[in-house]
Amino acid sequence: MEQKEIVAEEKVIDKSTGVGILIVDQRQVYMAKLLEERGYRLITWDLREGQMPRGKDPIWCAGVLILPVPVSRVQDLARLEQCLIMHRYDIKMCIGGAFPQELKELLDQYEIPWMDVLTDSGVAMKNAIATAEGCIAELSRLMPVNIEDANIIVMGFGNCGKPIAEKLYCMGAHVSVVARSEKALSMAHYFGFMDYPMDAAIPYTEADAIINTIPALVITKKEIDLLHEDAVVLDIASAPGGCDSAYCKEKHVPYKLALGLPGLYCPKTSAMILLEAMPFGYKPNREKWKS
């Protein structure tokens, strides 16, 4: 079946259209505030306070429904699907990020237009900055030593790995990059990092920290056994991550799977980034900072 995904166009959603927002973190709170300031009629439901809204709740009658990013943050997807079907004639557009395949198929089946903002290259690039800053904040809490002068291995050199490596380098860390593709390795080398393919002799024994951005199991028992006693592992890859977390626990290696970092550390900036990709005509006012 041909997918009915839409993209942000020149046409801006009319302000007479109601906008419903399902809240799972502070990004949606800021999003609602910013849209309200632009004159949109908002209906919100905070999923942090309990269950999904009932099928008769006014939020389902809003013309535009904004789901969490990623959509998988909605725990009761079955209930969400039921409500979407029930109100398929009321909902003119469904906006979210990283829609599960089954939900995309359902939206297509009932001809509900949908938009995945995470497919926007601008969103991915800008969101990576927020992710990198949140990652470094998490790393500072996890490591028993300073980032400056620490030996840090970054697994992956994509949208997230690149700004993480750059910011760590600027903070004085000795950064090595491990990547799977020749293109990523070449880019890491161009930026001045030590670069290693996955099957190389990677200096795990010297690492004070490993940061993983690769959504595949790349940190196994073999790599964990090589770490020194104060080394830590921070995993920001999509759940379940790319590290054998059970073995880390067994070996007493500090490990954290840190997801949703933009929503935790930079929620307002992240909300602005997401809104720019949506058809509300939103543009951040940066002029006020210019002399």
CSV table of C-alpha atoms in Angstrom, one decimal:
chain,number,residue,atom,x,y,z
A,1,MET,CA,0.0,0.0,0.0
A,2,GLU,CA,1.3,3.4,-0.9
A,3,GLN,CA,2.1,5.4,2.2
A,4,LYS,CA,0.3,8.7,2.8
A,5,GLU,CA,3.1,10.4,4.6
A,6,ILE,CA,3.1,14.2,4.1
A,7,VAL,CA,6.0,16.7,4.3
A,8,ALA,CA,6.1,20.2,5.6
A,9,GLU,CA,5.0,22.4,2.8
A,10,GLU,CA,4.6,26.1,2.1
A,11,LYS,CA,0.9,25.8,3.2
A,12,VAL,CA,0.5,26.6,6.9
A,13,ILE,CA,-2.1,25.0,9.1
A,14,ASP,CA,-4.9,27.5,9.7
A,15,LYS,CA,-5.1,28.9,13.3
A,16,SER,CA,-8.7,28.0,13.5
A,17,THR,CA,-7.7,24.3,13.5
A,18,GLY,CA,-7.5,22.7,16.9
A,19,VAL,CA,-4.2,21.1,17.9
A,20,GLY,CA,-4.0,18.2,20.3
A,21,ILE,CA,-0.7,17.3,21.9
A,22,LEU,CA,0.1,14.1,23.9
A,23,ILE,CA,2.7,15.1,26.5
A,24,VAL,CA,5.5,12.7,27.6
A,25,ASP,CA,8.3,15.2,28.4
A,26,GLN,CA,9.0,18.9,28.6
A,27,ARG,CA,9.4,19.2,24.8
A,28,GLN,CA,5.7,18.9,24.3
A,29,VAL,CA,5.0,21.4,27.1
A,30,TYR,CA,7.2,24.0,25.3
A,31,MET,CA,5.6,23.1,22.0
A,32,ALA,CA,2.2,23.8,23.4
A,33,LYS,CA,3.3,27.1,24.8
A,34,LEU,CA,4.9,28.2,21.5
A,35,LEU,CA,1.9,27.2,19.5
A,36,GLU,CA,-0.5,29.0,21.9
A,37,GLU,CA,1.6,32.1,21.5
A,38,ARG,CA,1.0,31.9,17.8
A,39,GLY,CA,-2.7,31.8,18.3
A,40,TYR,CA,-3.5,28.1,17.9
A,41,ARG,CA,-6.2,26.4,20.0
A,42,LEU,CA,-4.5,23.8,22.1
A,43,ILE,CA,-5.8,20.6,23.8
A,44,THR,CA,-3.2,18.7,25.8
A,45,TRP,CA,-3.1,15.5,27.7
A,46,ASP,CA,-0.2,14.6,30.0
A,47,LEU,CA,0.7,10.9,29.7
A,48,ARG,CA,3.1,11.3,32.6
A,49,GLU,CA,0.1,11.6,34.9
A,50,GLY,CA,-1.6,8.4,33.9
A,51,GLN,CA,-3.3,6.5,31.1
A,52,MET,CA,-4.2,7.5,27.6
A,53,PRO,CA,-7.2,9.8,27.2
A,54,ARG,CA,-10.6,8.0,26.7
A,55,GLY,CA,-12.1,7.8,23.2
A,56,LYS,CA,-14.6,10.5,24.0
A,57,ASP,CA,-11.9,13.0,25.2
A,58,PRO,CA,-11.9,16.3,23.2
A,59,ILE,CA,-8.2,15.8,22.2
A,60,TRP,CA,-9.2,13.2,19.6
A,61,CYS,CA,-11.4,15.8,17.9
A,62,ALA,CA,-8.6,18.2,17.3
A,63,GLY,CA,-7.8,18.7,13.6
A,64,VAL,CA,-4.1,18.1,14.2
A,65,LEU,CA,-2.8,15.5,16.6
A,66,ILE,CA,0.9,15.8,17.7
A,67,LEU,CA,2.3,12.5,19.1
A,68,PRO,CA,5.5,12.1,21.0
A,69,VAL,CA,8.9,11.8,19.4
A,70,PRO,CA,9.5,9.0,19.1
A,71,VAL,CA,5.9,7.7,18.9
A,72,SER,CA,7.0,4.6,20.9
A,73,ARG,CA,7.0,6.8,24.0
A,74,VAL,CA,3.3,6.1,24.0
A,75,GLN,CA,3.1,3.0,26.0
A,76,ASP,CA,-0.5,2.0,25.1
A,77,LEU,CA,-0.2,1.9,21.3
A,78,ALA,CA,-3.2,-0.4,21.1
A,79,ARG,CA,-5.4,2.2,22.8
A,80,LEU,CA,-3.9,4.9,20.6
A,81,GLU,CA,-4.8,2.9,17.4
A,82,GLN,CA,-8.3,2.4,18.6
A,83,CYS,CA,-8.8,6.1,19.3
A,84,LEU,CA,-7.3,7.0,15.9
A,85,ILE,CA,-9.7,4.7,14.1
A,86,MET,CA,-12.7,6.0,16.1
A,87,HIS,CA,-11.9,9.6,15.2
A,88,ARG,CA,-10.4,9.1,11.7
A,89,TYR,CA,-12.9,11.7,10.3
A,90,ASP,CA,-11.9,14.3,12.9
A,91,ILE,CA,-8.1,14.0,12.6
A,92,LYS,CA,-6.9,15.8,9.5
A,93,MET,CA,-3.2,15.2,10.3
A,94,CYS,CA,-1.1,13.1,12.6
A,95,ILE,CA,2.4,14.4,13.4
A,96,GLY,CA,5.1,12.4,15.3
A,97,GLY,CA,8.5,10.8,15.0
A,98,ALA,CA,9.7,7.3,14.2
A,99,PHE,CA,6.3,5.9,13.7
A,100,PRO,CA,6.1,2.1,14.3
A,101,GLN,CA,5.4,0.3,11.0
A,102,GLU,CA,2.1,-1.1,12.2
A,103,LEU,CA,0.9,2.4,13.1
A,104,LYS,CA,2.0,3.8,9.7
A,105,GLU,CA,0.0,1.0,8.0
A,106,LEU,CA,-3.1,1.7,10.1
A,107,LEU,CA,-2.9,5.5,9.3
A,108,ASP,CA,-2.6,4.6,5.6
A,109,GLN,CA,-5.5,2.1,5.7
A,110,TYR,CA,-7.8,4.7,7.2
A,111,GLU,CA,-6.4,7.5,5.0
A,112,ILE,CA,-5.2,9.7,7.9
A,113,PRO,CA,-2.3,11.9,6.6
A,114,TRP,CA,0.8,11.6,8.8
A,115,MET,CA,4.2,13.3,9.1
A,116,ASP,CA,7.4,11.9,10.5
A,117,VAL,CA,9.5,14.9,11.6
A,118,LEU,CA,12.5,12.7,12.2
A,119,THR,CA,12.9,12.1,8.5
A,120,ASP,CA,13.7,15.8,8.1
A,121,SER,CA,17.5,16.1,7.7
A,122,GLY,CA,17.4,19.5,9.4
A,123,VAL,CA,15.8,18.0,12.5
A,124,ALA,CA,18.3,15.1,12.6
A,125,MET,CA,21.2,17.5,12.4
A,126,LYS,CA,20.0,20.1,14.9
A,127,ASN,CA,18.7,17.5,17.3
A,128,ALA,CA,22.1,15.8,17.3
A,129,ILE,CA,23.6,18.9,19.0
A,130,ALA,CA,21.1,18.7,21.9
A,131,THR,CA,21.8,14.9,22.1
A,132,ALA,CA,25.6,15.6,22.2
A,133,GLU,CA,25.2,18.1,25.0
A,134,GLY,CA,23.0,15.8,27.0
A,135,CYS,CA,25.4,12.9,26.4
A,136,ILE,CA,28.3,14.9,27.9
A,137,ALA,CA,26.2,15.9,30.9
A,138,GLU,CA,25.4,12.2,31.5
A,139,LEU,CA,29.1,11.2,31.0
A,140,SER,CA,30.2,13.7,33.6
A,141,ARG,CA,27.9,12.1,36.1
A,142,LEU,CA,29.0,8.6,35.2
A,143,MET,CA,32.8,9.0,35.0
A,144,PRO,CA,35.0,9.2,38.1
A,145,VAL,CA,37.6,11.3,36.3
A,146,ASN,CA,37.6,14.6,34.4
A,147,ILE,CA,36.7,14.6,30.7
A,148,GLU,CA,39.8,16.7,30.1
A,149,ASP,CA,42.7,14.4,29.4
A,150,ALA,CA,40.5,11.3,29.5
A,151,ASN,CA,40.7,8.6,26.8
A,152,ILE,CA,37.2,8.3,25.3
A,153,ILE,CA,36.1,5.9,22.5
A,154,VAL,CA,33.1,7.0,20.5
A,155,MET,CA,31.4,4.1,18.7
A,156,GLY,CA,29.8,5.5,15.5
A,157,PHE,CA,30.4,8.7,13.6
A,158,GLY,CA,27.0,9.6,12.3
A,159,ASN,CA,24.6,12.4,13.2
A,160,CYS,CA,25.2,11.9,16.9
A,161,GLY,CA,28.7,10.5,17.0
A,162,LYS,CA,30.2,13.4,15.1
A,163,PRO,CA,29.1,16.3,17.4
A,164,ILE,CA,29.8,14.1,20.5
A,165,ALA,CA,33.4,13.5,19.4
A,166,GLU,CA,33.9,17.1,18.4
A,167,LYS,CA,32.6,18.5,21.7
A,168,LEU,CA,34.7,16.0,23.8
A,169,TYR,CA,37.8,17.0,21.8
A,170,CYS,CA,37.1,20.7,22.5
A,171,MET,CA,36.9,19.8,26.2
A,172,GLY,CA,40.4,18.3,26.1
A,173,ALA,CA,39.6,14.6,25.8
A,174,HIS,CA,41.7,12.2,23.7
A,175,VAL,CA,39.0,10.9,21.3
A,176,SER,CA,39.1,7.7,19.2
A,177,VAL,CA,36.4,6.9,16.8
A,178,VAL,CA,35.2,3.4,15.9
A,179,ALA,CA,32.9,3.1,12.8
A,180,ARG,CA,31.7,0.5,10.4
A,181,SER,CA,31.7,2.5,7.1
A,182,GLU,CA,34.8,3.7,5.2
A,183,LYS,CA,33.1,7.0,4.7
A,184,ALA,CA,32.6,7.5,8.4
A,185,LEU,CA,36.2,6.5,9.1
A,186,SER,CA,37.6,8.8,6.4
A,187,MET,CA,35.6,11.7,7.9
A,188,ALA,CA,36.8,10.9,11.4
A,189,HIS,CA,40.4,10.9,10.1
A,190,TYR,CA,39.8,14.2,8.3
A,191,PHE,CA,38.7,15.8,11.6
A,192,GLY,CA,41.9,14.6,13.3
A,193,PHE,CA,40.5,11.7,15.4
A,194,MET,CA,42.2,8.3,15.7
A,195,ASP,CA,39.9,6.1,13.6
A,196,TYR,CA,39.4,2.4,13.8
A,197,PRO,CA,37.3,-0.1,11.8
A,198,MET,CA,35.2,-2.5,13.9
A,199,ASP,CA,37.7,-5.4,13.5
A,200,ALA,CA,40.8,-3.4,14.3
A,201,ALA,CA,42.9,-3.6,17.5
A,202,ILE,CA,41.0,-0.9,19.3
A,203,PRO,CA,42.6,0.4,22.5
A,204,TYR,CA,39.9,-0.6,24.9
A,205,THR,CA,42.4,-1.2,27.7
A,206,GLU,CA,43.2,2.5,27.8
A,207,ALA,CA,39.7,3.8,27.6
A,208,ASP,CA,38.2,5.8,30.5
A,209,ALA,CA,34.8,5.7,28.7
A,210,ILE,CA,33.1,4.3,25.8
A,211,ILE,CA,30.1,6.1,24.2
A,212,ASN,CA,28.0,4.0,21.9
A,213,THR,CA,25.8,5.5,19.2
A,214,ILE,CA,25.4,2.4,17.0
A,215,PRO,CA,22.0,0.6,17.2
A,216,ALA,CA,23.5,-2.9,17.2
A,217,LEU,CA,25.4,-5.1,19.7
A,218,VAL,CA,28.9,-3.8,19.3
A,219,ILE,CA,30.1,-3.8,22.9
A,220,THR,CA,30.2,-7.5,23.9
A,221,LYS,CA,31.9,-9.5,26.7
A,222,LYS,CA,35.1,-9.4,24.7
A,223,GLU,CA,35.3,-5.6,24.8
A,224,ILE,CA,34.0,-5.3,28.3
A,225,ASP,CA,36.7,-7.7,29.6
A,226,LEU,CA,39.4,-5.4,28.3
A,227,LEU,CA,38.2,-2.3,30.2
A,228,HIS,CA,40.1,-1.2,33.3
A,229,GLU,CA,38.3,-1.0,36.7
A,230,ASP,CA,37.3,2.7,36.5
A,231,ALA,CA,36.1,2.7,32.9
A,232,VAL,CA,32.4,3.4,32.1
A,233,VAL,CA,30.1,2.7,29.2
A,234,LEU,CA,27.4,5.2,28.1
A,235,ASP,CA,25.0,4.0,25.5
A,236,ILE,CA,22.7,6.4,23.6
A,237,ALA,CA,21.7,4.0,20.8
A,238,SER,CA,18.0,3.1,20.4
A,239,ALA,CA,16.7,0.6,22.9
A,240,PRO,CA,17.9,-2.0,23.8
A,241,GLY,CA,21.2,-0.3,23.0
A,242,GLY,CA,24.4,-1.7,21.7
A,243,CYS,CA,26.1,-3.1,24.8
A,244,ASP,CA,25.8,-6.3,26.8
A,245,SER,CA,24.4,-4.5,29.8
A,246,ALA,CA,23.9,-7.7,31.8
A,247,TYR,CA,27.6,-8.5,31.5
A,248,CYS,CA,28.5,-4.9,32.5
A,249,LYS,CA,26.5,-5.4,35.7
A,250,GLU,CA,28.2,-8.8,36.3
A,251,LYS,CA,31.6,-7.2,35.9
A,252,HIS,CA,30.7,-4.1,37.9
A,253,VAL,CA,31.3,-1.8,35.0
A,254,PRO,CA,29.3,1.4,35.3
A,255,TYR,CA,26.8,1.4,32.4
A,256,LYS,CA,23.9,3.6,31.5
A,257,LEU,CA,21.4,3.5,28.6
A,258,ALA,CA,20.6,7.2,28.1
A,259,LEU,CA,17.6,7.7,25.8
A,260,GLY,CA,15.6,10.9,25.0
A,261,LEU,CA,18.4,13.2,25.9
A,262,PRO,CA,17.0,16.3,24.1
A,263,GLY,CA,13.8,16.0,26.1
A,264,LEU,CA,15.8,15.9,29.3
A,265,TYR,CA,18.5,18.5,28.8
A,266,CYS,CA,17.4,20.9,26.0
A,267,PRO,CA,13.6,20.6,25.9
A,268,LYS,CA,12.8,24.2,24.7
A,269,THR,CA,15.5,24.1,21.9
A,270,SER,CA,14.3,20.7,20.9
A,271,ALA,CA,10.7,21.8,20.8
A,272,MET,CA,11.6,24.7,18.6
A,273,ILE,CA,13.6,22.4,16.2
A,274,LEU,CA,10.6,20.0,15.9
A,275,LEU,CA,8.1,22.9,15.4
A,276,GLU,CA,10.2,24.3,12.5
A,277,ALA,CA,9.7,21.0,10.7
A,278,MET,CA,5.9,21.1,11.2
A,279,PRO,CA,3.5,23.0,9.0
A,280,PHE,CA,2.7,25.8,11.5
A,281,GLY,CA,4.9,28.4,9.9
A,282,TYR,CA,7.0,28.6,13.1
A,283,LYS,CA,10.4,30.3,12.9
A,284,PRO,CA,12.5,31.1,16.1
A,285,ASN,CA,13.0,34.7,16.7
A,286,ARG,CA,16.8,35.0,16.6
A,287,GLU,CA,16.8,38.7,15.7
A,288,LYS,CA,16.4,39.8,19.3
A,289,TRP,CA,19.9,38.5,20.1
A,290,LYS,CA,21.5,40.6,17.3
A,291,SER,CA,22.8,44.1,17.9
